[in-house]
């Protein structure tokens, strides 16, 4: 297993739309293992392949406090959404930035597990937020793009300043 470098907003590669996985082979299984290791190490509660510059529809999530409930979703698709919630979100690609984003309160998503079995997850609360956030990444969208232009500009400036300090 190996840790994968995570792209940082506003890297243009975060805007790429990921392609569906047509065959779950060893390279996909290796990607899933590396993504899980990278997410746990960060630490984060979710990671999309887009963030590690692999433009395939693969997501790993673990919202458990015990960090042992890994959920791997291949070709995830939201088939139902319901209600509204506002939650403070962060992202491994936007370090140090936390902002409130409006999302559906509950979503039902269909996906393939790493064995290629079609599954459904019925999620609310944090898991629902995380699913929407990660599926957005596969569409080339970072959570800050849900915010006003003014807020986005402030975030870009703050990140640029951070980059200069750490460079
Ligand atoms: Ni993210």
mmCIF file of N, CA and C in Angstrom, residues 29-153:
data_model
loop_
_atom_site.group_PDB
_atom_site.id
_atom_site.type_symbol
_atom_site.label_atom_id
_atom_site.label_comp_id
_atom_site.label_asym_id
_atom_site.label_seq_id
_atom_site.Cartn_x
_atom_site.Cartn_y
_atom_site.Cartn_z
ATOM 1 N N UNK A 29 -8.647 -2.314 -7.356
ATOM 2 C CA UNK A 29 -8.550 -2.753 -5.948
ATOM 3 C C UNK A 29 -7.340 -2.113 -5.259
ATOM 4 N N UNK A 30 -6.242 -1.965 -5.999
ATOM 5 C CA UNK A 30 -5.062 -1.309 -5.417
ATOM 6 C C UNK A 30 -5.365 0.168 -5.143
ATOM 7 N N UNK A 31 -6.055 0.803 -6.094
ATOM 8 C CA UNK A 31 -6.432 2.214 -5.914
ATOM 9 C C UNK A 31 -7.277 2.372 -4.641
ATOM 10 N N UNK A 32 -8.238 1.468 -4.452
ATOM 11 C CA UNK A 32 -9.120 1.533 -3.278
ATOM 12 C C UNK A 32 -8.298 1.397 -1.988
ATOM 13 N N UNK A 33 -7.370 0.455 -1.970
ATOM 14 C CA UNK A 33 -6.538 0.257 -0.768
ATOM 15 C C UNK A 33 -5.691 1.497 -0.488
ATOM 16 N N UNK A 34 -5.084 2.049 -1.542
ATOM 17 C CA UNK A 34 -4.227 3.230 -1.364
ATOM 18 C C UNK A 34 -5.051 4.444 -0.937
ATOM 19 N N UNK A 35 -6.244 4.574 -1.510
ATOM 20 C CA UNK A 35 -7.109 5.703 -1.131
ATOM 21 C C UNK A 35 -7.534 5.588 0.326
ATOM 22 N N UNK A 36 -7.870 4.380 0.770
ATOM 23 C CA UNK A 36 -8.285 4.187 2.167
ATOM 24 C C UNK A 36 -7.119 4.538 3.090
ATOM 25 N N UNK A 37 -5.926 4.064 2.762
ATOM 26 C CA UNK A 37 -4.767 4.353 3.602
ATOM 27 C C UNK A 37 -4.510 5.865 3.655
ATOM 28 N N UNK A 38 -4.631 6.510 2.512
ATOM 29 C CA UNK A 38 -4.406 7.962 2.425
ATOM 30 C C UNK A 38 -5.445 8.715 3.251
ATOM 31 N N UNK A 39 -6.709 8.277 3.173
ATOM 32 C CA UNK A 39 -7.781 8.929 3.934
ATOM 33 C C UNK A 39 -7.556 8.772 5.439
ATOM 34 N N UNK A 40 -7.231 7.544 5.881
ATOM 35 C CA UNK A 40 -7.038 7.318 7.330
ATOM 36 C C UNK A 40 -5.820 8.083 7.840
ATOM 37 N N UNK A 41 -4.770 8.138 7.031
ATOM 38 C CA UNK A 41 -3.535 8.795 7.440
ATOM 39 C C UNK A 41 -3.718 10.315 7.561
ATOM 40 N N UNK A 42 -4.585 10.873 6.698
ATOM 41 C CA UNK A 42 -4.676 12.347 6.571
ATOM 42 C C UNK A 42 -4.873 13.108 7.899
ATOM 43 N N UNK A 43 -5.839 12.829 8.794
ATOM 44 C CA UNK A 43 -6.955 11.906 8.623
ATOM 45 C C UNK A 43 -8.160 12.645 8.052
ATOM 46 N N UNK A 44 -8.990 11.873 7.328
ATOM 47 C CA UNK A 44 -10.219 12.443 6.773
ATOM 48 C C UNK A 44 -11.334 11.425 6.862
ATOM 49 N N UNK A 45 -12.564 11.863 6.559
ATOM 50 C CA UNK A 45 -13.706 10.933 6.618
ATOM 51 C C UNK A 45 -14.159 10.505 5.228
ATOM 52 N N UNK A 46 -13.540 11.086 4.203
ATOM 53 C CA UNK A 46 -13.897 10.685 2.845
ATOM 54 C C UNK A 46 -12.830 11.133 1.868
ATOM 55 N N UNK A 47 -12.713 10.397 0.774
ATOM 56 C CA UNK A 47 -11.748 10.762 -0.262
ATOM 57 C C UNK A 47 -12.280 10.252 -1.604
ATOM 58 N N UNK A 48 -12.223 11.119 -2.599
ATOM 59 C CA UNK A 48 -12.632 10.728 -3.951
ATOM 60 C C UNK A 48 -11.376 10.572 -4.807
ATOM 61 N N UNK A 49 -11.430 9.643 -5.778
ATOM 62 C CA UNK A 49 -10.259 9.371 -6.626
ATOM 63 C C UNK A 49 -9.757 10.641 -7.310
ATOM 64 N N UNK A 50 -10.682 11.531 -7.677
ATOM 65 C CA UNK A 50 -10.328 12.815 -8.292
ATOM 66 C C UNK A 50 -9.253 13.541 -7.474
ATOM 67 N N UNK A 51 -9.364 13.456 -6.144
ATOM 68 C CA UNK A 51 -8.440 14.192 -5.269
ATOM 69 C C UNK A 51 -7.023 13.647 -5.316
ATOM 70 N N UNK A 52 -6.872 12.397 -5.778
ATOM 71 C CA UNK A 52 -5.524 11.834 -5.920
ATOM 72 C C UNK A 52 -5.172 11.727 -7.409
ATOM 73 N N UNK A 53 -5.851 12.560 -8.217
ATOM 74 C CA UNK A 53 -5.569 12.703 -9.642
ATOM 75 C C UNK A 53 -5.814 11.418 -10.435
ATOM 76 N N UNK A 54 -6.780 10.624 -9.983
ATOM 77 C CA UNK A 54 -7.229 9.458 -10.746
ATOM 78 C C UNK A 54 -8.684 9.735 -11.092
ATOM 79 N N UNK A 55 -8.991 9.857 -12.382
ATOM 80 C CA UNK A 55 -10.311 10.362 -12.750
ATOM 81 C C UNK A 55 -11.267 9.236 -13.101
ATOM 82 N N UNK A 56 -11.486 8.403 -12.052
ATOM 83 C CA UNK A 56 -12.403 7.261 -12.120
ATOM 84 C C UNK A 56 -13.387 7.392 -10.970
ATOM 85 N N UNK A 57 -14.584 6.812 -11.142
ATOM 86 C CA UNK A 57 -15.645 7.034 -10.155
ATOM 87 C C UNK A 57 -15.493 6.072 -8.967
ATOM 88 N N UNK A 58 -14.577 6.439 -8.087
ATOM 89 C CA UNK A 58 -14.278 5.645 -6.891
ATOM 90 C C UNK A 58 -14.206 6.581 -5.690
ATOM 91 N N UNK A 59 -14.865 6.154 -4.585
ATOM 92 C CA UNK A 59 -14.908 6.948 -3.352
ATOM 93 C C UNK A 59 -14.656 6.020 -2.167
ATOM 94 N N UNK A 60 -13.932 6.502 -1.164
ATOM 95 C CA UNK A 60 -13.878 5.801 0.124
ATOM 96 C C UNK A 60 -14.390 6.762 1.200
ATOM 97 N N UNK A 61 -15.119 6.187 2.153
ATOM 98 C CA UNK A 61 -15.723 6.965 3.240
ATOM 99 C C UNK A 61 -15.618 6.162 4.527
ATOM 100 N N UNK A 62 -15.335 6.837 5.627
ATOM 101 C CA UNK A 62 -15.506 6.221 6.946
ATOM 102 C C UNK A 62 -15.890 7.326 7.924
ATOM 103 N N UNK A 63 -17.172 7.373 8.296
ATOM 104 C CA UNK A 63 -17.627 8.418 9.223
ATOM 105 C C UNK A 63 -17.718 7.886 10.657
ATOM 106 N N UNK A 64 -17.264 6.636 10.878
ATOM 107 C CA UNK A 64 -17.358 6.060 12.224
ATOM 108 C C UNK A 64 -16.302 6.663 13.145
ATOM 109 N N UNK A 65 -16.625 6.720 14.443
ATOM 110 C CA UNK A 65 -15.640 7.230 15.402
ATOM 111 C C UNK A 65 -14.513 6.241 15.612
ATOM 112 N N UNK A 66 -14.812 4.961 15.407
ATOM 113 C CA UNK A 66 -13.810 3.919 15.618
ATOM 114 C C UNK A 66 -12.895 3.723 14.399
ATOM 115 N N UNK A 67 -13.225 4.413 13.289
ATOM 116 C CA UNK A 67 -12.399 4.365 12.072
ATOM 117 C C UNK A 67 -12.211 2.940 11.550
ATOM 118 N N UNK A 68 -13.282 2.157 11.638
ATOM 119 C CA UNK A 68 -13.178 0.778 11.148
ATOM 120 C C UNK A 68 -14.398 0.382 10.320
ATOM 121 N N UNK A 69 -15.113 1.390 9.789
ATOM 122 C CA UNK A 69 -16.306 1.114 8.981
ATOM 123 C C UNK A 69 -16.097 1.666 7.577
ATOM 124 N N UNK A 70 -15.115 1.105 6.896
ATOM 125 C CA UNK A 70 -14.794 1.608 5.559
ATOM 126 C C UNK A 70 -15.908 1.282 4.572
ATOM 127 N N UNK A 71 -16.305 2.315 3.849
ATOM 128 C CA UNK A 71 -17.323 2.158 2.816
ATOM 129 C C UNK A 71 -16.634 2.512 1.492
ATOM 130 N N UNK A 72 -16.609 1.565 0.575
ATOM 131 C CA UNK A 72 -16.008 1.814 -0.737
ATOM 132 C C UNK A 72 -17.124 1.844 -1.766
ATOM 133 N N UNK A 73 -17.219 2.921 -2.503
ATOM 134 C CA UNK A 73 -18.289 3.052 -3.489
ATOM 135 C C UNK A 73 -17.689 3.249 -4.878
ATOM 136 N N UNK A 74 -18.021 2.333 -5.774
ATOM 137 C CA UNK A 74 -17.580 2.424 -7.159
ATOM 138 C C UNK A 74 -18.809 2.770 -8.006
ATOM 139 N N UNK A 75 -18.645 3.724 -8.901
ATOM 140 C CA UNK A 75 -19.749 4.241 -9.734
ATOM 141 C C UNK A 75 -20.969 4.644 -8.895
ATOM 142 N N UNK A 76 -20.779 5.412 -7.826
ATOM 143 C CA UNK A 76 -21.920 5.784 -6.984
ATOM 144 C C UNK A 76 -22.850 6.752 -7.715
ATOM 145 N N UNK A 77 -24.119 6.624 -7.394
ATOM 146 C CA UNK A 77 -25.130 7.451 -8.046
ATOM 147 C C UNK A 77 -26.232 7.724 -7.036
ATOM 148 N N UNK A 78 -26.566 8.989 -6.854
ATOM 149 C CA UNK A 78 -27.654 9.322 -5.932
ATOM 150 C C UNK A 78 -28.969 9.142 -6.676
ATOM 151 N N UNK A 79 -29.838 8.292 -6.128
ATOM 152 C CA UNK A 79 -31.095 8.000 -6.814
ATOM 153 C C UNK A 79 -32.281 8.671 -6.132
ATOM 154 N N UNK A 80 -32.086 9.137 -4.896
ATOM 155 C CA UNK A 80 -33.153 9.834 -4.200
ATOM 156 C C UNK A 80 -32.534 10.819 -3.233
ATOM 157 N N UNK A 81 -33.128 12.007 -3.106
ATOM 158 C CA UNK A 81 -32.673 12.967 -2.101
ATOM 159 C C UNK A 81 -33.891 13.618 -1.481
ATOM 160 N N UNK A 82 -33.715 13.998 -0.212
ATOM 161 C CA UNK A 82 -34.856 14.404 0.580
ATOM 162 C C UNK A 82 -34.406 15.388 1.663
ATOM 163 N N UNK A 83 -35.165 16.450 1.880
ATOM 164 C CA UNK A 83 -34.911 17.359 3.001
ATOM 165 C C UNK A 83 -33.693 18.247 2.791
ATOM 166 N N UNK A 84 -33.416 19.045 3.821
ATOM 167 C CA UNK A 84 -32.309 19.999 3.756
ATOM 168 C C UNK A 84 -31.552 19.973 5.076
ATOM 169 N N UNK A 85 -30.227 20.053 5.030
ATOM 170 C CA UNK A 85 -29.434 20.240 6.240
ATOM 171 C C UNK A 85 -28.265 21.161 5.885
ATOM 172 N N UNK A 86 -27.811 21.873 6.904
ATOM 173 C CA UNK A 86 -26.646 22.727 6.715
ATOM 174 C C UNK A 86 -25.583 22.237 7.683
ATOM 175 N N UNK A 87 -24.415 21.931 7.140
ATOM 176 C CA UNK A 87 -23.370 21.310 7.947
ATOM 177 C C UNK A 87 -22.059 22.020 7.626
ATOM 178 N N UNK A 88 -21.196 22.137 8.619
ATOM 179 C CA UNK A 88 -19.885 22.726 8.370
ATOM 180 C C UNK A 88 -19.002 21.662 7.728
ATOM 181 N N UNK A 89 -18.477 21.971 6.538
ATOM 182 C CA UNK A 89 -17.677 20.993 5.809
ATOM 183 C C UNK A 89 -16.228 21.436 5.690
ATOM 184 N N UNK A 90 -15.371 20.453 5.592
ATOM 185 C CA UNK A 90 -13.973 20.682 5.282
ATOM 186 C C UNK A 90 -13.597 19.708 4.184
ATOM 187 N N UNK A 91 -12.368 19.793 3.703
ATOM 188 C CA UNK A 91 -11.966 18.922 2.597
ATOM 189 C C UNK A 91 -10.449 18.791 2.624
ATOM 190 N N UNK A 92 -9.952 17.570 2.390
ATOM 191 C CA UNK A 92 -8.502 17.362 2.388
ATOM 192 C C UNK A 92 -7.826 18.161 1.268
ATOM 193 N N UNK A 93 -8.589 18.555 0.255
ATOM 194 C CA UNK A 93 -8.029 19.356 -0.839
ATOM 195 C C UNK A 93 -8.098 20.856 -0.565
ATOM 196 N N UNK A 94 -8.748 21.227 0.549
ATOM 197 C CA UNK A 94 -8.876 22.652 0.914
ATOM 198 C C UNK A 94 -8.488 22.793 2.382
ATOM 199 N N UNK A 95 -7.208 22.540 2.712
ATOM 200 C CA UNK A 95 -6.814 22.418 4.120
ATOM 201 C C UNK A 95 -7.082 23.688 4.925
ATOM 202 N N UNK A 96 -7.614 23.500 6.134
ATOM 203 C CA UNK A 96 -7.793 24.612 7.067
ATOM 204 C C UNK A 96 -9.037 25.447 6.818
ATOM 205 N N UNK A 97 -9.842 25.090 5.822
ATOM 206 C CA UNK A 97 -11.046 25.875 5.515
ATOM 207 C C UNK A 97 -12.279 25.054 5.894
ATOM 208 N N UNK A 98 -13.155 25.644 6.699
ATOM 209 C CA UNK A 98 -14.400 24.980 7.104
ATOM 210 C C UNK A 98 -15.536 25.957 6.863
ATOM 211 N N UNK A 99 -16.538 25.539 6.106
ATOM 212 C CA UNK A 99 -17.649 26.438 5.766
ATOM 213 C C UNK A 99 -18.957 25.665 5.770
ATOM 214 N N UNK A 100 -20.032 26.391 6.084
ATOM 215 C CA UNK A 100 -21.357 25.774 6.113
ATOM 216 C C UNK A 100 -21.914 25.657 4.694
ATOM 217 N N UNK A 101 -22.379 24.452 4.380
ATOM 218 C CA UNK A 101 -22.915 24.168 3.044
ATOM 219 C C UNK A 101 -24.285 23.512 3.208
ATOM 220 N N UNK A 102 -25.209 23.920 2.333
ATOM 221 C CA UNK A 102 -26.548 23.325 2.364
ATOM 222 C C UNK A 102 -26.576 22.084 1.468
ATOM 223 N N UNK A 103 -27.100 20.998 2.021
ATOM 224 C CA UNK A 103 -27.177 19.713 1.299
ATOM 225 C C UNK A 103 -28.514 19.056 1.595
ATOM 226 N N UNK A 104 -28.807 17.978 0.857
ATOM 227 C CA UNK A 104 -29.978 17.169 1.185
ATOM 228 C C UNK A 104 -29.753 16.483 2.535
ATOM 229 N N UNK A 105 -30.816 16.322 3.320
ATOM 230 C CA UNK A 105 -30.706 15.691 4.639
ATOM 231 C C UNK A 105 -30.528 14.184 4.514
ATOM 232 N N UNK A 106 -31.180 13.639 3.472
ATOM 233 C CA UNK A 106 -31.120 12.188 3.304
ATOM 234 C C UNK A 106 -30.910 11.877 1.828
ATOM 235 N N UNK A 107 -30.045 10.934 1.553
ATOM 236 C CA UNK A 107 -29.879 10.483 0.167
ATOM 237 C C UNK A 107 -29.852 8.956 0.121
ATOM 238 N N UNK A 108 -30.336 8.448 -0.989
ATOM 239 C CA UNK A 108 -30.166 7.021 -1.259
ATOM 240 C C UNK A 108 -29.238 6.932 -2.469
ATOM 241 N N UNK A 109 -28.166 6.159 -2.309
ATOM 242 C CA UNK A 109 -27.189 6.028 -3.398
ATOM 243 C C UNK A 109 -27.017 4.563 -3.769
ATOM 244 N N UNK A 110 -26.868 4.332 -5.067
ATOM 245 C CA UNK A 110 -26.566 2.994 -5.581
ATOM 246 C C UNK A 110 -25.104 2.984 -5.977
ATOM 247 N N UNK A 111 -24.446 1.855 -5.778
ATOM 248 C CA UNK A 111 -23.025 1.772 -6.123
ATOM 249 C C UNK A 111 -22.608 0.311 -6.229
ATOM 250 N N UNK A 112 -21.390 0.083 -6.703
ATOM 251 C CA UNK A 112 -20.812 -1.265 -6.698
ATOM 252 C C UNK A 112 -19.794 -1.332 -5.569
ATOM 253 N N UNK A 113 -19.770 -2.449 -4.854
ATOM 254 C CA UNK A 113 -18.722 -2.641 -3.844
ATOM 255 C C UNK A 113 -17.481 -3.202 -4.556
ATOM 256 N N UNK A 114 -16.340 -3.348 -3.852
ATOM 257 C CA UNK A 114 -15.108 -3.780 -4.536
ATOM 258 C C UNK A 114 -15.207 -5.183 -5.157
ATOM 259 N N UNK A 115 -16.228 -5.958 -4.774
ATOM 260 C CA UNK A 115 -16.432 -7.265 -5.413
ATOM 261 C C UNK A 115 -17.366 -7.163 -6.617
ATOM 262 N N UNK A 116 -17.790 -5.943 -6.941
ATOM 263 C CA UNK A 116 -18.656 -5.759 -8.102
ATOM 264 C C UNK A 116 -20.128 -6.020 -7.802
ATOM 265 N N UNK A 117 -20.473 -6.138 -6.505
ATOM 266 C CA UNK A 117 -21.862 -6.391 -6.118
ATOM 267 C C UNK A 117 -22.602 -5.047 -6.038
ATOM 268 N N UNK A 118 -23.761 -4.993 -6.687
ATOM 269 C CA UNK A 118 -24.577 -3.777 -6.660
ATOM 270 C C UNK A 118 -25.192 -3.612 -5.273
ATOM 271 N N UNK A 119 -24.998 -2.446 -4.659
ATOM 272 C CA UNK A 119 -25.524 -2.190 -3.325
ATOM 273 C C UNK A 119 -26.212 -0.832 -3.282
ATOM 274 N N UNK A 120 -26.970 -0.642 -2.189
ATOM 275 C CA UNK A 120 -27.671 0.619 -1.969
ATOM 276 C C UNK A 120 -27.364 1.070 -0.553
ATOM 277 N N UNK A 121 -27.141 2.383 -0.380
ATOM 278 C CA UNK A 121 -26.977 2.917 0.963
ATOM 279 C C UNK A 121 -28.030 3.998 1.167
ATOM 280 N N UNK A 122 -28.702 3.924 2.300
ATOM 281 C CA UNK A 122 -29.723 4.903 2.669
ATOM 282 C C UNK A 122 -29.112 5.718 3.799
ATOM 283 N N UNK A 123 -28.725 6.963 3.504
ATOM 284 C CA UNK A 123 -27.911 7.738 4.443
ATOM 285 C C UNK A 123 -28.594 9.026 4.845
ATOM 286 N N UNK A 124 -28.397 9.406 6.119
ATOM 287 C CA UNK A 124 -28.833 10.729 6.557
ATOM 288 C C UNK A 124 -27.714 11.318 7.401
ATOM 289 N N UNK A 125 -27.877 12.597 7.804
ATOM 290 C CA UNK A 125 -26.876 13.239 8.646
ATOM 291 C C UNK A 125 -25.513 13.295 7.983
ATOM 292 N N UNK A 126 -24.474 13.045 8.785
ATOM 293 C CA UNK A 126 -23.093 13.196 8.318
ATOM 294 C C UNK A 126 -22.771 12.312 7.113
ATOM 295 N N UNK A 127 -23.248 11.070 7.138
ATOM 296 C CA UNK A 127 -22.956 10.178 6.007
ATOM 297 C C UNK A 127 -23.565 10.727 4.716
ATOM 298 N N UNK A 128 -24.761 11.286 4.812
ATOM 299 C CA UNK A 128 -25.408 11.873 3.624
ATOM 300 C C UNK A 128 -24.589 13.062 3.106
ATOM 301 N N UNK A 129 -24.095 13.890 4.032
ATOM 302 C CA UNK A 129 -23.264 15.033 3.644
ATOM 303 C C UNK A 129 -22.013 14.537 2.927
ATOM 304 N N UNK A 130 -21.374 13.547 3.535
ATOM 305 C CA UNK A 130 -20.122 13.020 3.014
ATOM 306 C C UNK A 130 -20.319 12.424 1.606
ATOM 307 N N UNK A 131 -21.398 11.665 1.424
ATOM 308 C CA UNK A 131 -21.681 11.083 0.108
ATOM 309 C C UNK A 131 -21.850 12.184 -0.943
ATOM 310 N N UNK A 132 -22.600 13.225 -0.604
ATOM 311 C CA UNK A 132 -22.833 14.309 -1.566
ATOM 312 C C UNK A 132 -21.525 15.050 -1.860
ATOM 313 N N UNK A 133 -20.732 15.273 -0.820
ATOM 314 C CA UNK A 133 -19.449 15.973 -0.969
ATOM 315 C C UNK A 133 -18.513 15.178 -1.892
ATOM 316 N N UNK A 134 -18.416 13.863 -1.658
ATOM 317 C CA UNK A 134 -17.483 13.036 -2.450
ATOM 318 C C UNK A 134 -17.974 12.844 -3.879
ATOM 319 N N UNK A 135 -19.282 12.679 -4.059
ATOM 320 C CA UNK A 135 -19.815 12.513 -5.423
ATOM 321 C C UNK A 135 -19.624 13.821 -6.199
ATOM 322 N N UNK A 136 -19.743 14.950 -5.524
ATOM 323 C CA UNK A 136 -19.418 16.248 -6.144
ATOM 324 C C UNK A 136 -17.993 16.233 -6.709
ATOM 325 N N UNK A 137 -17.034 15.699 -5.933
ATOM 326 C CA UNK A 137 -15.645 15.644 -6.426
ATOM 327 C C UNK A 137 -15.578 14.902 -7.762
ATOM 328 N N UNK A 138 -16.330 13.797 -7.875
ATOM 329 C CA UNK A 138 -16.295 13.014 -9.123
ATOM 330 C C UNK A 138 -16.854 13.823 -10.291
ATOM 331 N N UNK A 139 -17.692 14.805 -9.973
ATOM 332 C CA UNK A 139 -18.246 15.695 -11.010
ATOM 333 C C UNK A 139 -17.350 16.911 -11.226
ATOM 334 N N UNK A 140 -16.204 16.945 -10.534
ATOM 335 C CA UNK A 140 -15.282 18.066 -10.703
ATOM 336 C C UNK A 140 -15.638 19.276 -9.865
ATOM 337 N N UNK A 141 -16.422 19.052 -8.795
ATOM 338 C CA UNK A 141 -16.858 20.157 -7.943
ATOM 339 C C UNK A 141 -16.284 20.029 -6.544
ATOM 340 N N UNK A 142 -15.698 21.126 -6.037
ATOM 341 C CA UNK A 142 -15.164 21.177 -4.682
ATOM 342 C C UNK A 142 -16.184 21.934 -3.828
ATOM 343 N N UNK A 143 -16.305 21.593 -2.531
ATOM 344 C CA UNK A 143 -17.417 22.136 -1.720
ATOM 345 C C UNK A 143 -17.458 23.653 -1.680
ATOM 346 N N UNK A 144 -16.295 24.308 -1.783
ATOM 347 C CA UNK A 144 -16.285 25.775 -1.705
ATOM 348 C C UNK A 144 -17.036 26.392 -2.891
ATOM 349 N N UNK A 145 -17.211 25.616 -3.954
ATOM 350 C CA UNK A 145 -17.930 26.139 -5.115
ATOM 351 C C UNK A 145 -19.439 26.247 -4.871
ATOM 352 N N UNK A 146 -19.894 25.764 -3.713
ATOM 353 C CA UNK A 146 -21.286 25.983 -3.308
ATOM 354 C C UNK A 146 -21.440 27.349 -2.620
ATOM 355 N N UNK A 147 -20.319 28.017 -2.330
ATOM 356 C CA UNK A 147 -20.358 29.274 -1.577
ATOM 357 C C UNK A 147 -20.432 30.473 -2.529
ATOM 358 N N UNK A 148 -20.643 31.660 -1.956
ATOM 359 C CA UNK A 148 -20.721 32.881 -2.768
ATOM 360 C C UNK A 148 -19.359 33.168 -3.416
ATOM 361 N N UNK A 149 -19.375 33.925 -4.499
ATOM 362 C CA UNK A 149 -18.137 34.290 -5.200
ATOM 363 C C UNK A 149 -17.170 35.014 -4.254
ATOM 364 N N UNK A 150 -17.746 35.874 -3.390
ATOM 365 C CA UNK A 150 -16.913 36.635 -2.462
ATOM 366 C C UNK A 150 -16.172 35.703 -1.502
ATOM 367 N N UNK A 151 -16.923 34.739 -0.944
ATOM 368 C CA UNK A 151 -16.297 33.777 -0.021
ATOM 369 C C UNK A 151 -15.241 32.953 -0.740
ATOM 370 N N UNK A 152 -15.534 32.563 -1.971
ATOM 371 C CA UNK A 152 -14.567 31.760 -2.731
ATOM 372 C C UNK A 152 -13.279 32.547 -2.964
ATOM 373 N N UNK A 153 -13.422 33.848 -3.232
ATOM 374 C CA UNK A 153 -12.249 34.678 -3.476
ATOM 375 C C UNK A 153 -11.410 34.778 -2.193
#
